[in-house]
GROMACS .gro file of N, CA and C in nm:
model
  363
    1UNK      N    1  -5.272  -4.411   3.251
    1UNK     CA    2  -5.255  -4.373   3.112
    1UNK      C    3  -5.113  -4.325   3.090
    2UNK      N    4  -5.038  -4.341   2.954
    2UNK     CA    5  -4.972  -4.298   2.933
    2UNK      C    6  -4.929  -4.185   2.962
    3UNK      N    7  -4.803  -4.094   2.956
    3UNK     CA    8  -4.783  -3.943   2.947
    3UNK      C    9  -4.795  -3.871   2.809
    4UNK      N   10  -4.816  -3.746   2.816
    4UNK     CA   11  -4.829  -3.696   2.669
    4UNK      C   12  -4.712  -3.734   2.567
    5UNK      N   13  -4.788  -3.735   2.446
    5UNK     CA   14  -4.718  -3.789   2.343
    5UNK      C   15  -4.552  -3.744   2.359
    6UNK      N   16  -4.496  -3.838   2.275
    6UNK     CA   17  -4.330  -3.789   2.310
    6UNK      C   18  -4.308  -3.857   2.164
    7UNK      N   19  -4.219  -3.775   2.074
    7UNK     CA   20  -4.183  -3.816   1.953
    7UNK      C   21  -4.108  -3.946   1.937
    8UNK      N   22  -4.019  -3.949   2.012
    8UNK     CA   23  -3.947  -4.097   1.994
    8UNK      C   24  -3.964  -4.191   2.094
    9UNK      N   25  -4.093  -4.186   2.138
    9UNK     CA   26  -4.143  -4.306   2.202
    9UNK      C   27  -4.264  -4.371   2.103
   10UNK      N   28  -4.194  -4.501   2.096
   10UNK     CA   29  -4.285  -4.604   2.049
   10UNK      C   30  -4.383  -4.657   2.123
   11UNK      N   31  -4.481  -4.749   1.993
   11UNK     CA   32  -4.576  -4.778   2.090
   11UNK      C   33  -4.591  -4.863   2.180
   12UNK      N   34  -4.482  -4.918   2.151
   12UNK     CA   35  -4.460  -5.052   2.257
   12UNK      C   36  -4.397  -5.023   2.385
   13UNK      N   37  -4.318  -4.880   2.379
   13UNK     CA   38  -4.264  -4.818   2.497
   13UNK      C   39  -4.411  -4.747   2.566
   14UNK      N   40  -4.501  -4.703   2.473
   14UNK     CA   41  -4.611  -4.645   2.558
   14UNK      C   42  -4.718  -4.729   2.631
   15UNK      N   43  -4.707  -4.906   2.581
   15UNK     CA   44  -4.781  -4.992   2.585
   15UNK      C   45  -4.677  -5.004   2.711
   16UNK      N   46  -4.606  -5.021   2.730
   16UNK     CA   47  -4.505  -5.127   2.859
   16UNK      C   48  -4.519  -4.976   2.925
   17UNK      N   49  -4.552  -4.862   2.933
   17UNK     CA   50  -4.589  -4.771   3.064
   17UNK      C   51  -4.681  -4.765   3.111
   18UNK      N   52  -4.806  -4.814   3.001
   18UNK     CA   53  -4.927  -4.870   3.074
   18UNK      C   54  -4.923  -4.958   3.203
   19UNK      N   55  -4.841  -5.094   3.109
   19UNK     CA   56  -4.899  -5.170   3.189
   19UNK      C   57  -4.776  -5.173   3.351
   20UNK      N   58  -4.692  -5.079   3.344
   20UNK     CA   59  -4.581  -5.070   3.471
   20UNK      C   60  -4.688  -4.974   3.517
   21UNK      N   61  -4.737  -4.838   3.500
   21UNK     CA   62  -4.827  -4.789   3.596
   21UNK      C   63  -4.918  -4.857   3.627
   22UNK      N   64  -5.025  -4.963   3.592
   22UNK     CA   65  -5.116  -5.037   3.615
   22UNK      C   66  -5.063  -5.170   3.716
   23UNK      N   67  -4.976  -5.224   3.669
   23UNK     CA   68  -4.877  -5.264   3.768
   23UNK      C   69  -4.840  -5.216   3.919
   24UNK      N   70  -4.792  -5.101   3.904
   24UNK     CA   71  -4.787  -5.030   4.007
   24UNK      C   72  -4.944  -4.989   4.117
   25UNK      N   73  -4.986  -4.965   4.054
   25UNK     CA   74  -5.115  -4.916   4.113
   25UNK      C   75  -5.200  -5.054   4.146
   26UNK      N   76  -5.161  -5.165   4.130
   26UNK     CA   77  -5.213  -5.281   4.149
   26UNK      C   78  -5.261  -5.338   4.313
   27UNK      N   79  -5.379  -5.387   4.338
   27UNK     CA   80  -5.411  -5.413   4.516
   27UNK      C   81  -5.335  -5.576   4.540
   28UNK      N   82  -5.298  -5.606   4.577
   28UNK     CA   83  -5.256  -5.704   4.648
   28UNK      C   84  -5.360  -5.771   4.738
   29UNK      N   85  -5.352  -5.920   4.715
   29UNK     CA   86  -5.467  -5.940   4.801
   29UNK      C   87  -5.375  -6.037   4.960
   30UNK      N   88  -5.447  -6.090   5.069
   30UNK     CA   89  -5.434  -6.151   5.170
   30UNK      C   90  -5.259  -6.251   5.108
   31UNK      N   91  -5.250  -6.333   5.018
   31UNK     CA   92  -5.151  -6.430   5.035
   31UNK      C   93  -5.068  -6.323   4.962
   32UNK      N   94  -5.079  -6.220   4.941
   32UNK     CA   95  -4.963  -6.122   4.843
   32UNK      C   96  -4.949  -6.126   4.695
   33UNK      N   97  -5.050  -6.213   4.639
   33UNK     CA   98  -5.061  -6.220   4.473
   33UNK      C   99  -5.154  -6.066   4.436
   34UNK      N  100  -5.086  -6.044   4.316
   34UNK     CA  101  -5.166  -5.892   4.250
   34UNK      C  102  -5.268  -5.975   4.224
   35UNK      N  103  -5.415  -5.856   4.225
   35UNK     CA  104  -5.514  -5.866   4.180
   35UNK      C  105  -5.544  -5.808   4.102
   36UNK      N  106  -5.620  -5.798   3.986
   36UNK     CA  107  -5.709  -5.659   3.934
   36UNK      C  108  -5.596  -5.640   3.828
   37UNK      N  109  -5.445  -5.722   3.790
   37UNK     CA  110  -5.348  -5.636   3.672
   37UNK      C  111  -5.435  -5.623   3.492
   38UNK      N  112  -5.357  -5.532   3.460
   38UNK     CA  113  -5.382  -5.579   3.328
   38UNK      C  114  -5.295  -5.661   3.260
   39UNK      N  115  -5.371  -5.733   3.172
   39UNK     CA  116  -5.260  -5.834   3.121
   39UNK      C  117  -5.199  -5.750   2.974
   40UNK      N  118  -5.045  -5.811   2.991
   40UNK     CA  119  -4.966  -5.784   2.889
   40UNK      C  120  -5.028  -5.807   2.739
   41UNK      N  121  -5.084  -5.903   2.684
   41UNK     CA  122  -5.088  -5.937   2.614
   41UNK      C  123  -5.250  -5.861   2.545
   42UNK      N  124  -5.363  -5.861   2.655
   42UNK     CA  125  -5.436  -5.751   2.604
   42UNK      C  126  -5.396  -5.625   2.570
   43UNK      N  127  -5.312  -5.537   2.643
   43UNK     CA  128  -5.223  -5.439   2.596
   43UNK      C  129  -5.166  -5.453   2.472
   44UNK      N  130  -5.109  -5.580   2.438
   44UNK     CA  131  -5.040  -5.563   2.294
   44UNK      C  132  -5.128  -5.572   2.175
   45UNK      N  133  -5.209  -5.619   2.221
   45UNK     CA  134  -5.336  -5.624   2.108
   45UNK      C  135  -5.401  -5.481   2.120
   46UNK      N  136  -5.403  -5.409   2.191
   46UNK     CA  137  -5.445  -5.267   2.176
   46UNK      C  138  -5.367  -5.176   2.087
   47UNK      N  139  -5.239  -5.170   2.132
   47UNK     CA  140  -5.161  -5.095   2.086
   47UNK      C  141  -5.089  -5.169   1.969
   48UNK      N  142  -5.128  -5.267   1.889
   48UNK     CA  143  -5.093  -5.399   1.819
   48UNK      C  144  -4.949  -5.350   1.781
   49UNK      N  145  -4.872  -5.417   1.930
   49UNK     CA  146  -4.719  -5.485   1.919
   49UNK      C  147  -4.749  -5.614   1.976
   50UNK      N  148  -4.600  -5.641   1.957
   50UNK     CA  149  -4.607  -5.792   1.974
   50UNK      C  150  -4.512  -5.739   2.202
   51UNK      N  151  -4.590  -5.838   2.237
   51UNK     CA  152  -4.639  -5.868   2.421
   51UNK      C  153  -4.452  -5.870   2.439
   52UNK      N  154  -4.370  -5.985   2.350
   52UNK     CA  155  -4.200  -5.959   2.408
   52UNK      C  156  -4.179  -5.807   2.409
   53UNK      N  157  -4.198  -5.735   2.347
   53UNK     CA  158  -4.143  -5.610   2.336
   53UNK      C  159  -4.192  -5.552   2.440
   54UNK      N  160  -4.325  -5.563   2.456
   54UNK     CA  161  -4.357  -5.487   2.583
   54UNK      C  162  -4.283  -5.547   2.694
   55UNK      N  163  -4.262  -5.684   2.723
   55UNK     CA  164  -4.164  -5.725   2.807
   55UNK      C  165  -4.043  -5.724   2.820
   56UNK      N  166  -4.020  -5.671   2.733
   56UNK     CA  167  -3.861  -5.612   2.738
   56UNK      C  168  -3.825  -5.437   2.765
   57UNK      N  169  -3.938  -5.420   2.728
   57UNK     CA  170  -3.932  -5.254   2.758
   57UNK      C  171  -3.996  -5.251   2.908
   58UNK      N  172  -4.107  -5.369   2.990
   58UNK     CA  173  -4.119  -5.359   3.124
   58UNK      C  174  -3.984  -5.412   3.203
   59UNK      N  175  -3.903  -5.486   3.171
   59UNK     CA  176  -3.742  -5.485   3.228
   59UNK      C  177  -3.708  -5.403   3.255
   60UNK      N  178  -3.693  -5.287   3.140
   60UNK     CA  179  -3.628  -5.175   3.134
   60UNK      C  180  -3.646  -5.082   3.271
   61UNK      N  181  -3.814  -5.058   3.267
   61UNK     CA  182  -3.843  -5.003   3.333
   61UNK      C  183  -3.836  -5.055   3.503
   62UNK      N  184  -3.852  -5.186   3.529
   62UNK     CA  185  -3.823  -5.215   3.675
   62UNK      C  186  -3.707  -5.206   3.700
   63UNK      N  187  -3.586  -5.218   3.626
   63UNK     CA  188  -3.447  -5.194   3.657
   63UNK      C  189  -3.411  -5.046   3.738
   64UNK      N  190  -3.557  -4.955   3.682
   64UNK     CA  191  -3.514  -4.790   3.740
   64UNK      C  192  -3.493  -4.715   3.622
   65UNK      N  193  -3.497  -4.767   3.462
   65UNK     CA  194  -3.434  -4.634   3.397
   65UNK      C  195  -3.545  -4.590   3.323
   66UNK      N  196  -3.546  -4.531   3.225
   66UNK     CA  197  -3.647  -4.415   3.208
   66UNK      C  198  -3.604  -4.471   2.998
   67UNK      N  199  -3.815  -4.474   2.976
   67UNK     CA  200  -3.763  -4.549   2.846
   67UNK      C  201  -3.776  -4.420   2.753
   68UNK      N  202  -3.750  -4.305   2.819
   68UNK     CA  203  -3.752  -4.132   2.734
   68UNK      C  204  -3.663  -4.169   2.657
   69UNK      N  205  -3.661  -4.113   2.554
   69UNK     CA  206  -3.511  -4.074   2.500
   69UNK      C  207  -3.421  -3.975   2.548
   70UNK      N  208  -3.312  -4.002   2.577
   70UNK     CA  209  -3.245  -3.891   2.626
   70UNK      C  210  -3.150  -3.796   2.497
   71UNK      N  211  -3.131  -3.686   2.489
   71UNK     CA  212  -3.073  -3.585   2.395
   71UNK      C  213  -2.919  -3.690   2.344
   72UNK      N  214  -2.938  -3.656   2.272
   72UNK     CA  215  -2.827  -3.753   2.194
   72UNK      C  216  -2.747  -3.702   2.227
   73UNK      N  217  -2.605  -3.821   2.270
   73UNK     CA  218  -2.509  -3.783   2.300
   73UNK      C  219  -2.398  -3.713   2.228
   74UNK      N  220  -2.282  -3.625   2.272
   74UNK     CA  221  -2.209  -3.638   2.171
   74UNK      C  222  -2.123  -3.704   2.123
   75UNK      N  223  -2.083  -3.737   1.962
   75UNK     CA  224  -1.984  -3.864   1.913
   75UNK      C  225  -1.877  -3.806   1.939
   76UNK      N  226  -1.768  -3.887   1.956
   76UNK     CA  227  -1.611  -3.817   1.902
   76UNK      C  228  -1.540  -3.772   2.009
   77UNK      N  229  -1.463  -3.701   1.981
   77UNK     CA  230  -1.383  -3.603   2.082
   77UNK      C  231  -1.469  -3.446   2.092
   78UNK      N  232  -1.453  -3.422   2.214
   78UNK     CA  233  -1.539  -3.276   2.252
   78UNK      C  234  -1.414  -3.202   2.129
   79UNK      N  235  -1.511  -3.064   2.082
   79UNK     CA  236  -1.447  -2.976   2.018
   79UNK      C  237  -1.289  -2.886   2.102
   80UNK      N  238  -1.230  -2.873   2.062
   80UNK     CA  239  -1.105  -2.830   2.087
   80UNK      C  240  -1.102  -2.684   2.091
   81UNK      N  241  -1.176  -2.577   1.970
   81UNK     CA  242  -1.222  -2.495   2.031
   81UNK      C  243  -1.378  -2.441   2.006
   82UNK      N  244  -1.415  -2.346   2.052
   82UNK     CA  245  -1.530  -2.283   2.056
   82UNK      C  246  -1.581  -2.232   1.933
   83UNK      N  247  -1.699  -2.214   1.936
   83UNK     CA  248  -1.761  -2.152   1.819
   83UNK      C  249  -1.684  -1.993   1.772
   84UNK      N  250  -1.681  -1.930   1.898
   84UNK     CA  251  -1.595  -1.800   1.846
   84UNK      C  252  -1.469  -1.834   1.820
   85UNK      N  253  -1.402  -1.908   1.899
   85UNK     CA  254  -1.238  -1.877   1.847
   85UNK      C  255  -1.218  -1.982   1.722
   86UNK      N  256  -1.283  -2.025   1.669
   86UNK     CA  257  -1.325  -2.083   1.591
   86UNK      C  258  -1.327  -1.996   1.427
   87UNK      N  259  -1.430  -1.934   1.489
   87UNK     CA  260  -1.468  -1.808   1.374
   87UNK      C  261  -1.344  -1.725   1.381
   88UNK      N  262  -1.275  -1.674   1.497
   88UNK     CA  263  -1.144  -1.592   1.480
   88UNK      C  264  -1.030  -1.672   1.388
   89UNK      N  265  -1.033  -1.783   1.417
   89UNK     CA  266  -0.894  -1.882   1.323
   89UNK      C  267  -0.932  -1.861   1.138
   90UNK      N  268  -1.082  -1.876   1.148
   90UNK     CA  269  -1.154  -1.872   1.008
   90UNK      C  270  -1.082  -1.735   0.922
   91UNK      N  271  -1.107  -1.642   1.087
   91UNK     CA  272  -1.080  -1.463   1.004
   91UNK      C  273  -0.947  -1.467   0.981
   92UNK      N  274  -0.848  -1.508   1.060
   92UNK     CA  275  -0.693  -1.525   1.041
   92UNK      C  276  -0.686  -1.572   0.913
   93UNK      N  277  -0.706  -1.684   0.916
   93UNK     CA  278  -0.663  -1.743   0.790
   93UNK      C  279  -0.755  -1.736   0.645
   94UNK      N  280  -0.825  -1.690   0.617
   94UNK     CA  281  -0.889  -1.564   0.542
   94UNK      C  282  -0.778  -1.441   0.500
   95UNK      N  283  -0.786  -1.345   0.582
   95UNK     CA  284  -0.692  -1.256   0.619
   95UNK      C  285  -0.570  -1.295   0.548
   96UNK      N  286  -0.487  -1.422   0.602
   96UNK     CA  287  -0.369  -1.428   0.556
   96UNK      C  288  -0.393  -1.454   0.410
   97UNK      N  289  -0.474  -1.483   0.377
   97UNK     CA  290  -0.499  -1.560   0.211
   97UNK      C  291  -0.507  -1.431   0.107
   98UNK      N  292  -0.575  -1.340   0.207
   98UNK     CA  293  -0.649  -1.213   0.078
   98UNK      C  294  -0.487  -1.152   0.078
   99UNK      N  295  -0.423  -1.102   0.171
   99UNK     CA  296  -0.299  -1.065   0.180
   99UNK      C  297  -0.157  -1.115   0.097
  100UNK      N  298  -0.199  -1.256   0.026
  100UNK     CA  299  -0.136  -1.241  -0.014
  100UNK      C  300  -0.005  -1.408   0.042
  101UNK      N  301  -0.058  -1.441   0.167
  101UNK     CA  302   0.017  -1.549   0.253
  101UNK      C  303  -0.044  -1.648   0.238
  102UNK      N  304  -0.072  -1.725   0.220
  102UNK     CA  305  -0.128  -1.847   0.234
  102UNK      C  306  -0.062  -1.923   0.370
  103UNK      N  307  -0.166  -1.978   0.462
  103UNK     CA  308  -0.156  -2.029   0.569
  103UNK      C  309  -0.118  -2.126   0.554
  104UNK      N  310   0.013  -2.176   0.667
  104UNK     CA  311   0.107  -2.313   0.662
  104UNK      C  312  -0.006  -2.347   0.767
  105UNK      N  313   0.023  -2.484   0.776
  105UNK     CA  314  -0.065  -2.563   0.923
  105UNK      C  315   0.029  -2.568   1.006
  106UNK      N  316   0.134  -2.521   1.063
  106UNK     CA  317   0.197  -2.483   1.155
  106UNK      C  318   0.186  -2.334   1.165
  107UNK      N  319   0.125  -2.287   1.159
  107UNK     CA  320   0.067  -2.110   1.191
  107UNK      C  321  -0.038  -2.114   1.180
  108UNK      N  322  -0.171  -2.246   1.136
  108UNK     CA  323  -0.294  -2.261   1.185
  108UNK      C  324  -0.300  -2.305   1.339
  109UNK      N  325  -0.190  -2.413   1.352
  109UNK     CA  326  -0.198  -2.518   1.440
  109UNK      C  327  -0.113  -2.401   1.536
  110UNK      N  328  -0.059  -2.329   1.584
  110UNK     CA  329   0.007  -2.233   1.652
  110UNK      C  330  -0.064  -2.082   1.681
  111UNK      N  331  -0.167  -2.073   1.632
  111UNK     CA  332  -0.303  -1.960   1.614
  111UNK      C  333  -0.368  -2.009   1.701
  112UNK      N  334  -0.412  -2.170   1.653
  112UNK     CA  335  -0.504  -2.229   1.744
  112UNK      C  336  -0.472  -2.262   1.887
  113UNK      N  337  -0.375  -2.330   1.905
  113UNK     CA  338  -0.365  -2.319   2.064
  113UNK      C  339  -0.304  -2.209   2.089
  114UNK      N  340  -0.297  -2.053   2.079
  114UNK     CA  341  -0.268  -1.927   2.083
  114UNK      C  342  -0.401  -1.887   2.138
  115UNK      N  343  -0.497  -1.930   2.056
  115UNK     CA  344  -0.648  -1.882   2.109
  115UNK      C  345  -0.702  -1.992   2.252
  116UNK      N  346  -0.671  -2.087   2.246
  116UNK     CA  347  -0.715  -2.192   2.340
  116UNK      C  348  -0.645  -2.124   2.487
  117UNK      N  349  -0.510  -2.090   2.447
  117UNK     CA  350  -0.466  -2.031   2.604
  117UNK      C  351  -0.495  -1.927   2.670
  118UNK      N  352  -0.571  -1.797   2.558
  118UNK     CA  353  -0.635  -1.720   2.621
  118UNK      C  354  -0.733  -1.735   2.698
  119UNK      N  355  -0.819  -1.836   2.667
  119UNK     CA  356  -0.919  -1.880   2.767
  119UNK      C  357  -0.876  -1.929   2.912
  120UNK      N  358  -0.759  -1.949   2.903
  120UNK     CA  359  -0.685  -2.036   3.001
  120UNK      C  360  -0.657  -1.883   3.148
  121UNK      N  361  -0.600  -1.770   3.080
  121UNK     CA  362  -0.557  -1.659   3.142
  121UNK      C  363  -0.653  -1.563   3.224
   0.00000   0.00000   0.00000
């Protein structure tokens, strides 16, 4: 049987783990042909997908990888800085505004890697 429900697994991913554990657990007889499998295509009529999908998601799975979803990656460039020094650049330049300065982006951009090198020390 499947594993407990998992939100972003489909049913055709839960149908093609059927039939790879059933697969797996399969007896082999004397000339080495499986005996006893379930067939793909009864599976897809259970779980009514269409049998390629399950065969493409059993690829997946004999290759070795895992048809979980994994935590989404992140896009882009990693952040440059942190959530706090982050919030400190916010208070700076705040600060300079109520005061009276309005912040150039060469005294944002000079704040900011000001804070990046402390981490460094």
């Amino acid at each position: 049987m499947p594993r407990p429900c998992d939100k972003n697994m489909t049913a055709a991913k839960k149908a093609a783990e059927v039939v790879f554990a059933a697969q797996q657990r399969a007896q082999f007889d004397r000339a080495g042909k499986q005996i006893s499998t379930i067939s793909i295509r009864e599976v897809a009529r259970q779980y009514g997908v269409s049998d390629m999908s399950i065969r493409r998601h059993l690829r997946t799975l004999r290759a070795g990888h895992s048809l979980r979803a994994s935590p989404p990656a992140a896009l882009g460039r990693p952040r440059a800085l942190t959530v706090a020094e982050d919030a400190a650049l916010a208070a700076f330049v705040i600060w300079l505004a109520e005061a009276g300065f309005p912040a150039l982006p060469i005294q944002v951009e000079e704040t900011a890697n000001y804070l990046r090198n402390l981490c460094e020390l």
